[in-house]
Amino acid sequence: MKIRNARNRKFYDYWQGLEKSDGFDMPNRSSFRPEDIPSLLPNIIVYELISRDDIKIRLQGTAINERFGHDMTGGNYLDYVEDDRKRIASDAFWLMAQQPCGICAVLEHALSSGRNVTVESIGFPLRNNIPNPDGGEANPIIIYQSNEIDDLNPLEFQSDERLKLILVVERQIIDIGKGAPVFVD
């Protein structure tokens, strides 16, 4: 598997080392301890899969806030995906939760200034073993590490730019024990 960014490799190694519950191919949400990986936190994103139309951004690191020009925590990830790709993006997240697997993707982020940023994002599911306050079944959790893979010219940065669009350039499915499902972009 090709991982281009060193921080993404560190995140991959950290996730692989998390303790898994008996009978499960993925670690529990409660085993993810952010204090164990402080250098990775600025580039982390935690998603909660509410429904096929609502992928809630539960936590977005400060480096991602700076890249996008605002904090999207609490928002719906699908609001930042092209309309004709929303179903595919949602399917990719739900695939990770339902057939536990990881995804490593190269993405182009189109910013409101017209500037594009290329990032590599690597994500994995966590078994949500933290009960819902209402007693219902806990929603799936997906955790990503997202890092730029091209150097930016700092003079191109505009303080008022915001994320407009996310385009997938490349996507690899990562087998975490249940096989690598076929996913067509």
Backbone as numpy.savetxt, mean C-alpha at the origin, in Angstrom:
# Nx Ny Nz CAx CAy CAz Cx Cy Cz
12.30 -12.30 -7.20 11.46 -11.14 -7.20 12.35 -9.90 -7.20
12.00 -8.94 -8.03 12.78 -7.72 -8.16 12.19 -6.63 -7.26
12.98 -6.18 -6.30 12.62 -5.04 -5.46 13.72 -4.01 -5.69
13.34 -2.86 -6.20 14.31 -1.83 -6.60 14.80 -0.97 -5.44
13.96 -0.65 -4.48 14.28 0.29 -3.42 14.71 -0.44 -2.15
15.79 0.00 -1.53 16.33 -0.66 -0.33 15.35 -0.62 0.84
14.61 0.48 1.00 13.63 0.53 2.10 12.49 -0.46 1.86
12.11 -0.64 0.60 11.09 -1.64 0.29 11.58 -3.04 0.62
12.85 -3.31 0.34 13.45 -4.61 0.68 13.44 -4.80 2.20
13.76 -3.75 2.95 13.75 -3.84 4.42 12.33 -4.11 4.92
11.34 -3.45 4.32 9.95 -3.68 4.69 9.55 -5.12 4.37
9.93 -5.63 3.21 9.65 -7.01 2.83 10.24 -7.98 3.87
11.49 -7.75 4.22 12.14 -8.62 5.22 11.44 -8.53 6.57
11.04 -7.33 6.98 10.33 -7.15 8.24 9.01 -7.93 8.22
8.22 -7.76 7.16 6.93 -8.44 7.07 7.12 -9.95 7.10
8.12 -10.46 6.37 8.39 -11.90 6.35 8.71 -12.42 7.75
9.33 -11.58 8.58 9.73 -12.01 9.92 8.63 -11.90 10.97
7.48 -11.30 10.61 6.39 -11.19 11.59 5.82 -12.57 11.90
5.49 -12.78 13.16 4.93 -14.06 13.59 3.55 -14.27 12.99
3.34 -15.46 12.47 2.05 -15.83 11.89 1.32 -16.76 12.86
0.02 -16.61 12.94 -0.80 -17.48 13.78 -0.91 -18.86 13.15
-1.08 -19.85 13.98 -1.28 -21.21 13.48 -2.44 -21.24 12.50
-2.21 -21.85 11.35 -3.26 -22.01 10.36 -3.45 -20.81 9.44
-2.64 -19.76 9.60 -2.77 -18.57 8.76 -1.46 -18.30 8.03
-1.59 -17.80 6.79 -0.42 -17.52 5.97 0.05 -16.08 6.09
-0.64 -15.32 6.92 -0.24 -13.92 7.08 -0.20 -13.59 8.57
0.61 -12.59 8.91 0.69 -12.20 10.32 -0.57 -11.47 10.78
-0.77 -11.48 12.08 -1.87 -10.72 12.67 -1.56 -9.23 12.65
-2.59 -8.45 12.55 -2.44 -6.99 12.63 -1.76 -6.61 13.94
-2.09 -7.29 15.00 -1.52 -6.96 16.32 -0.02 -7.26 16.40
0.52 -8.07 15.48 1.96 -8.35 15.50 2.77 -7.28 14.79
2.11 -6.43 14.01 2.79 -5.33 13.34 3.06 -4.25 14.38
4.33 -3.99 14.62 4.74 -3.03 15.64 5.55 -1.92 14.97
4.91 -0.78 14.71 5.61 0.31 14.02 6.91 0.73 14.69
6.97 0.62 16.01 8.19 1.02 16.72 9.40 0.16 16.34
9.16 -1.00 15.72 10.26 -1.86 15.28 10.91 -1.37 13.99
10.22 -0.51 13.25 10.72 -0.05 11.96 10.60 1.48 11.81
11.14 2.26 12.74 10.94 3.70 12.69 11.42 4.36 11.40
12.49 3.83 10.81 13.00 4.45 9.58 12.07 4.25 8.39
11.13 3.31 8.48 10.21 3.03 7.37 8.88 3.77 7.51
8.58 4.28 8.69 7.27 4.88 8.95 6.91 6.06 8.05
7.84 6.92 7.66 7.45 8.03 6.80 6.88 7.60 5.45
7.18 6.38 5.02 6.76 5.90 3.71 5.76 4.75 3.79
5.04 4.67 4.90 4.09 3.57 5.09 2.67 4.05 4.87
1.84 3.17 4.34 0.41 3.44 4.19 -0.34 2.20 4.67
-1.34 2.42 5.52 -2.19 1.33 6.01 -3.59 1.56 5.45
-4.13 0.53 4.81 -5.46 0.57 4.22 -6.39 -0.40 4.94
-7.65 -0.02 5.05 -8.69 -0.92 5.55 -9.68 -1.12 4.41
-9.95 -2.38 4.08 -10.87 -2.69 2.99 -12.29 -2.71 3.55
-13.01 -1.63 3.34 -14.37 -1.48 3.84 -15.35 -2.18 2.90
-15.21 -1.89 1.61 -16.05 -2.49 0.57 -15.30 -2.40 -0.75
-15.87 -2.95 -1.81 -15.24 -2.88 -3.13 -15.10 -1.44 -3.61
-15.92 -0.54 -3.09 -15.90 0.86 -3.50 -15.24 1.78 -2.48
-14.81 1.23 -1.35 -14.25 2.06 -0.29 -13.03 1.38 0.32
-11.86 1.86 -0.05 -10.60 1.39 0.51 -10.05 2.56 1.33
-10.33 2.51 2.61 -10.03 3.60 3.52 -8.54 3.68 3.80
-7.98 4.88 3.69 -6.59 5.12 4.06 -6.58 5.40 5.57
-6.08 4.44 6.34 -6.09 4.56 7.80 -4.88 5.31 8.33
-3.76 5.22 7.63 -2.54 5.90 8.06 -1.70 6.16 6.82
-1.18 7.37 6.75 -0.30 7.72 5.64 0.91 8.43 6.22
2.11 7.92 5.93 3.34 8.47 6.47 3.64 9.88 5.99
4.49 10.57 6.75 4.79 11.97 6.47 5.49 12.19 5.14
6.35 11.27 4.70 7.02 11.43 3.40 6.01 11.34 2.27
5.00 10.52 2.44 3.95 10.41 1.42 3.08 11.67 1.44
2.79 12.18 2.62 2.06 13.44 2.72 2.79 14.54 1.95
4.10 14.62 2.13 4.90 15.64 1.45 4.88 15.42 -0.06
5.01 14.18 -0.50 5.01 13.88 -1.93 3.69 14.27 -2.57
2.59 13.96 -1.88 1.26 14.21 -2.44 0.74 15.62 -2.18
1.38 16.34 -1.27 0.95 17.69 -0.99 -0.16 17.79 0.04
-0.60 16.67 0.56 -1.60 16.68 1.62 -1.71 15.29 2.23
-2.34 15.23 3.39 -2.55 13.97 4.10 -3.89 13.40 3.67
-3.88 12.21 3.09 -5.11 11.58 2.61 -5.72 10.63 3.65
-5.13 10.59 4.86 -5.65 9.72 5.92 -7.14 9.97 6.10
-7.91 8.88 6.12 -9.35 8.97 6.27 -10.09 8.97 4.94
-9.37 9.22 3.86 -9.99 9.25 2.54 -10.08 7.88 1.90
-10.71 7.84 0.74 -10.86 6.62 -0.03 -9.77 6.59 -1.10
-8.91 5.59 -1.06 -7.84 5.45 -2.04 -8.37 5.51 -3.47
-9.53 4.94 -3.69 -10.07 4.86 -5.06 -10.41 6.23 -5.63
-10.50 7.25 -4.80 -10.73 8.61 -5.30 -9.53 9.13 -6.07
-8.37 8.46 -5.96 -7.15 8.90 -6.61 -6.76 7.99 -7.78
-7.67 7.14 -8.20 -7.44 6.20 -9.29 -8.33 6.60 -10.46
-7.79 6.47 -11.68 -8.59 6.77 -12.87 -9.89 5.98 -12.82
-10.97 6.62 -13.27 -12.30 5.98 -13.22 -12.30 4.61 -13.88
-11.66 4.48 -15.03 -11.70 3.21 -15.75 -10.80 2.14 -15.11
-10.03 2.50 -14.08 -9.16 1.53 -13.40 -9.56 1.27 -11.96
-10.62 1.90 -11.48 -11.03 1.73 -10.08 -11.35 0.28 -9.75
-12.07 -0.41 -10.62 -12.43 -1.80 -10.36 -11.17 -2.67 -10.27
-10.23 -2.45 -11.19 -8.98 -3.23 -11.19 -8.18 -2.95 -9.91
-8.10 -1.68 -9.53 -7.37 -1.33 -8.30 -8.01 -1.98 -7.09
-9.34 -1.92 -7.01 -10.05 -2.54 -5.90 -9.82 -4.05 -5.90
-9.91 -4.66 -7.07 -9.69 -6.11 -7.18 -8.30 -6.50 -6.68
-7.29 -5.69 -6.98 -5.92 -5.99 -6.54 -5.83 -6.00 -5.01
-6.45 -5.02 -4.37 -6.43 -4.98 -2.90 -7.17 -6.19 -2.32
-8.36 -6.48 -2.84 -9.14 -7.59 -2.31 -8.48 -8.93 -2.59
-7.76 -9.06 -3.70 -7.01 -10.28 -3.98 -5.99 -10.54 -2.88
-5.30 -9.48 -2.46 -4.28 -9.63 -1.41 -4.88 -10.17 -0.12
-6.10 -9.77 0.18 -6.75 -10.18 1.43 -7.38 -11.56 1.31
-7.98 -11.87 0.16 -8.75 -13.10 0.03 -7.90 -14.30 -0.36
-6.88 -14.14 -1.17 -5.93 -15.21 -1.49 -4.61 -14.66 -1.00
-4.34 -14.76 0.24 -3.24 -13.96 0.76 -2.02 -13.98 -0.14
-1.65 -12.77 -0.58 -0.47 -12.59 -1.41 -0.01 -11.15 -1.25
1.20 -10.89 -1.67 1.72 -9.53 -1.67 1.73 -9.00 -3.09
1.95 -7.71 -3.20 2.07 -7.08 -4.51 3.21 -6.07 -4.45
4.03 -6.10 -5.47 5.07 -5.09 -5.66 4.74 -4.41 -6.98
4.56 -3.10 -6.96 4.15 -2.38 -8.16 4.98 -1.13 -8.37
5.19 -0.82 -9.63 5.77 0.46 -10.01 4.61 1.33 -10.45
4.53 2.51 -9.84 3.39 3.41 -10.08 3.88 4.77 -10.53
3.09 5.40 -11.35 3.33 6.78 -11.74 2.28 7.62 -11.03
2.72 8.57 -10.24 1.81 9.48 -9.54 1.80 10.79 -10.30
0.66 11.15 -10.84 0.49 12.42 -11.54 0.06 13.46 -10.53
0.84 14.53 -10.40 0.55 15.58 -9.44 -0.12 16.75 -10.14
-0.81 17.57 -9.38 -1.59 18.67 -9.95 -0.73 19.68 -10.69
0.57 19.73 -10.38 1.49 20.65 -11.05 1.83 20.20 -12.46
1.48 18.96 -12.79 1.88 18.38 -14.06 3.11 17.50 -13.94
3.75 17.52 -12.78 4.93 16.70 -12.53 4.49 15.27 -12.23
5.26 14.30 -12.71 5.01 12.89 -12.41 6.13 12.36 -11.52
5.78 11.49 -10.59 6.74 10.86 -9.68 6.58 9.36 -9.84
7.70 8.65 -10.03 7.67 7.20 -10.14 8.03 6.60 -8.79
7.18 5.69 -8.31 7.43 5.05 -7.03 7.32 3.53 -7.19
7.97 2.84 -6.29 7.79 1.40 -6.14 7.08 1.21 -4.81
5.97 0.49 -4.84 5.21 0.21 -3.63 5.14 -1.30 -3.45
5.34 -1.73 -2.21 5.25 -3.15 -1.91 4.29 -3.32 -0.73
3.31 -4.21 -0.90 2.29 -4.34 0.12 1.95 -5.78 0.45
1.44 -5.95 1.67 1.07 -7.27 2.17 -0.18 -7.17 3.04
-0.92 -8.26 3.12 -2.09 -8.27 4.01 -1.68 -8.57 5.45
-2.49 -8.08 6.36 -2.39 -8.46 7.77 -3.75 -9.02 8.17
-3.74 -10.12 8.89 -4.99 -10.68 9.40 -5.49 -9.77 10.50
-6.66 -9.20 10.29 -7.19 -8.24 11.25 -7.81 -8.98 12.43
-7.01 -9.18 13.46 -7.45 -9.90 14.65 -7.88 -8.95 15.77
-8.03 -7.67 15.43 -8.50 -6.70 16.41 -10.00 -6.54 16.21
-10.79 -6.89 17.22 -12.25 -6.88 17.07 -12.82 -5.50 16.75
-13.87 -5.48 15.93 -14.61 -4.25 15.68 -15.37 -3.86 16.94
-15.50 -2.58 17.20 -16.27 -2.15 18.39 -17.73 -2.62 18.35
-18.29 -2.78 17.14 -19.69 -3.20 17.02 -19.85 -4.72 17.06
-18.73 -5.44 17.20 -18.78 -6.89 17.30 -18.80 -7.60 15.96
-18.87 -6.86 14.86 -18.87 -7.47 13.53 -17.49 -7.96 13.13
-17.45 -8.66 12.00 -16.18 -9.18 11.50 -15.26 -8.02 11.13
-14.00 -8.15 11.50 -13.03 -7.10 11.23 -12.71 -7.04 9.74
-12.56 -5.83 9.22 -12.23 -5.62 7.81 -10.78 -5.98 7.55
-10.48 -6.46 6.34 -9.08 -6.77 6.00 -8.21 -5.51 6.04
-6.94 -5.72 6.37 -5.94 -4.65 6.44 -4.83 -4.98 5.44
-4.43 -3.95 4.69 -3.31 -4.07 3.76 -2.31 -2.98 4.15
-1.05 -3.34 4.22 -0.02 -2.39 4.61 1.01 -2.29 3.48
1.34 -1.08 3.11 2.27 -0.82 2.00 3.43 0.05 2.46
4.55 -0.14 1.80 5.70 0.74 1.87 5.86 1.31 0.47
5.98 2.63 0.34 6.02 3.28 -0.97 7.17 4.27 -1.04
8.09 4.03 -1.97 9.28 4.86 -2.08 9.55 5.25 -3.52
10.03 6.47 -3.70 10.39 6.93 -5.03 11.57 6.12 -5.54
11.59 5.89 -6.85 12.70 5.14 -7.43 13.48 5.97 -8.45
13.05 7.18 -8.69 13.82 8.11 -9.53 14.15 9.33 -8.68
15.35 9.85 -8.84 15.71 11.07 -8.11 14.88 12.23 -8.63
14.45 13.05 -7.70 13.69 14.25 -8.07 14.61 15.46 -8.07
14.31 16.39 -8.94 14.98 17.69 -8.91 14.19 18.56 -7.93
14.76 18.91 -6.78 13.99 19.65 -5.78 13.46 20.99 -6.32
14.07 21.53 -7.35 13.59 22.79 -7.90 12.26 22.62 -8.62
11.89 21.38 -8.97 10.62 21.14 -9.64 9.45 21.10 -8.67
9.73 20.99 -7.38 8.65 20.88 -6.39 7.88 22.18 -6.30
6.57 22.07 -6.27 5.70 23.23 -6.08 4.86 22.97 -4.84
4.87 23.92 -3.91 4.23 23.69 -2.63 2.73 23.47 -2.73
2.11 23.90 -3.83 0.66 23.75 -3.94 0.25 22.52 -4.74
1.22 21.68 -5.12 0.83 20.51 -5.90 0.21 19.43 -5.02
-0.73 18.70 -5.61 -1.46 17.64 -4.91 -1.56 16.45 -5.83
-1.73 15.27 -5.22 -1.91 14.06 -6.01 -3.21 14.14 -6.78
-3.13 13.87 -8.08 -4.33 13.86 -8.92 -4.69 12.45 -9.35
-3.68 11.62 -9.61 -3.94 10.36 -10.29 -2.84 9.36 -10.00
-3.20 8.08 -9.94 -2.22 7.01 -9.78 -2.36 6.06 -10.96
-1.25 5.80 -11.65 -1.24 4.88 -12.79 -0.29 3.72 -12.48
-0.71 2.50 -12.78 0.14 1.32 -12.57 0.99 1.11 -13.81
2.31 1.03 -13.61 3.24 0.77 -14.70 3.57 -0.71 -14.76
3.70 -1.35 -13.60 4.10 -2.76 -13.51 3.58 -3.32 -12.20
3.18 -4.59 -12.19 2.69 -5.20 -10.95 3.17 -6.65 -10.90
3.79 -7.04 -9.76 4.20 -8.42 -9.51 3.40 -8.96 -8.33
2.88 -10.16 -8.47 2.20 -10.83 -7.36 3.25 -11.61 -6.57
3.20 -11.53 -5.25 4.17 -12.20 -4.39 3.49 -13.36 -3.67
3.98 -14.55 -3.88 3.45 -15.75 -3.22 3.90 -15.73 -1.76
2.92 -15.76 -0.84 3.26 -15.81 0.59 2.82 -17.12 1.24
2.54 -18.11 0.41 2.22 -19.42 0.95 1.00 -20.09 0.35
0.17 -19.37 -0.36 -1.03 -19.93 -0.96 -0.94 -19.96 -2.49
0.23 -19.74 -3.02 0.39 -19.66 -4.47 0.24 -18.22 -4.94
0.67 -17.98 -6.14 0.57 -16.64 -6.72 -0.60 -16.63 -7.69
-1.69 -15.99 -7.31 -2.86 -15.97 -8.19 -2.59 -15.17 -9.46
-3.33 -15.47 -10.48 -3.23 -14.72 -11.74 -4.05 -13.45 -11.58
-3.42 -12.34 -11.94 -4.11 -11.06 -11.88 -3.82 -10.33 -13.18
-4.85 -9.92 -13.86 -4.69 -9.24 -15.14 -5.04 -7.77 -14.97
-4.07 -6.92 -15.29 -4.30 -5.47 -15.24 -5.07 -5.02 -16.45
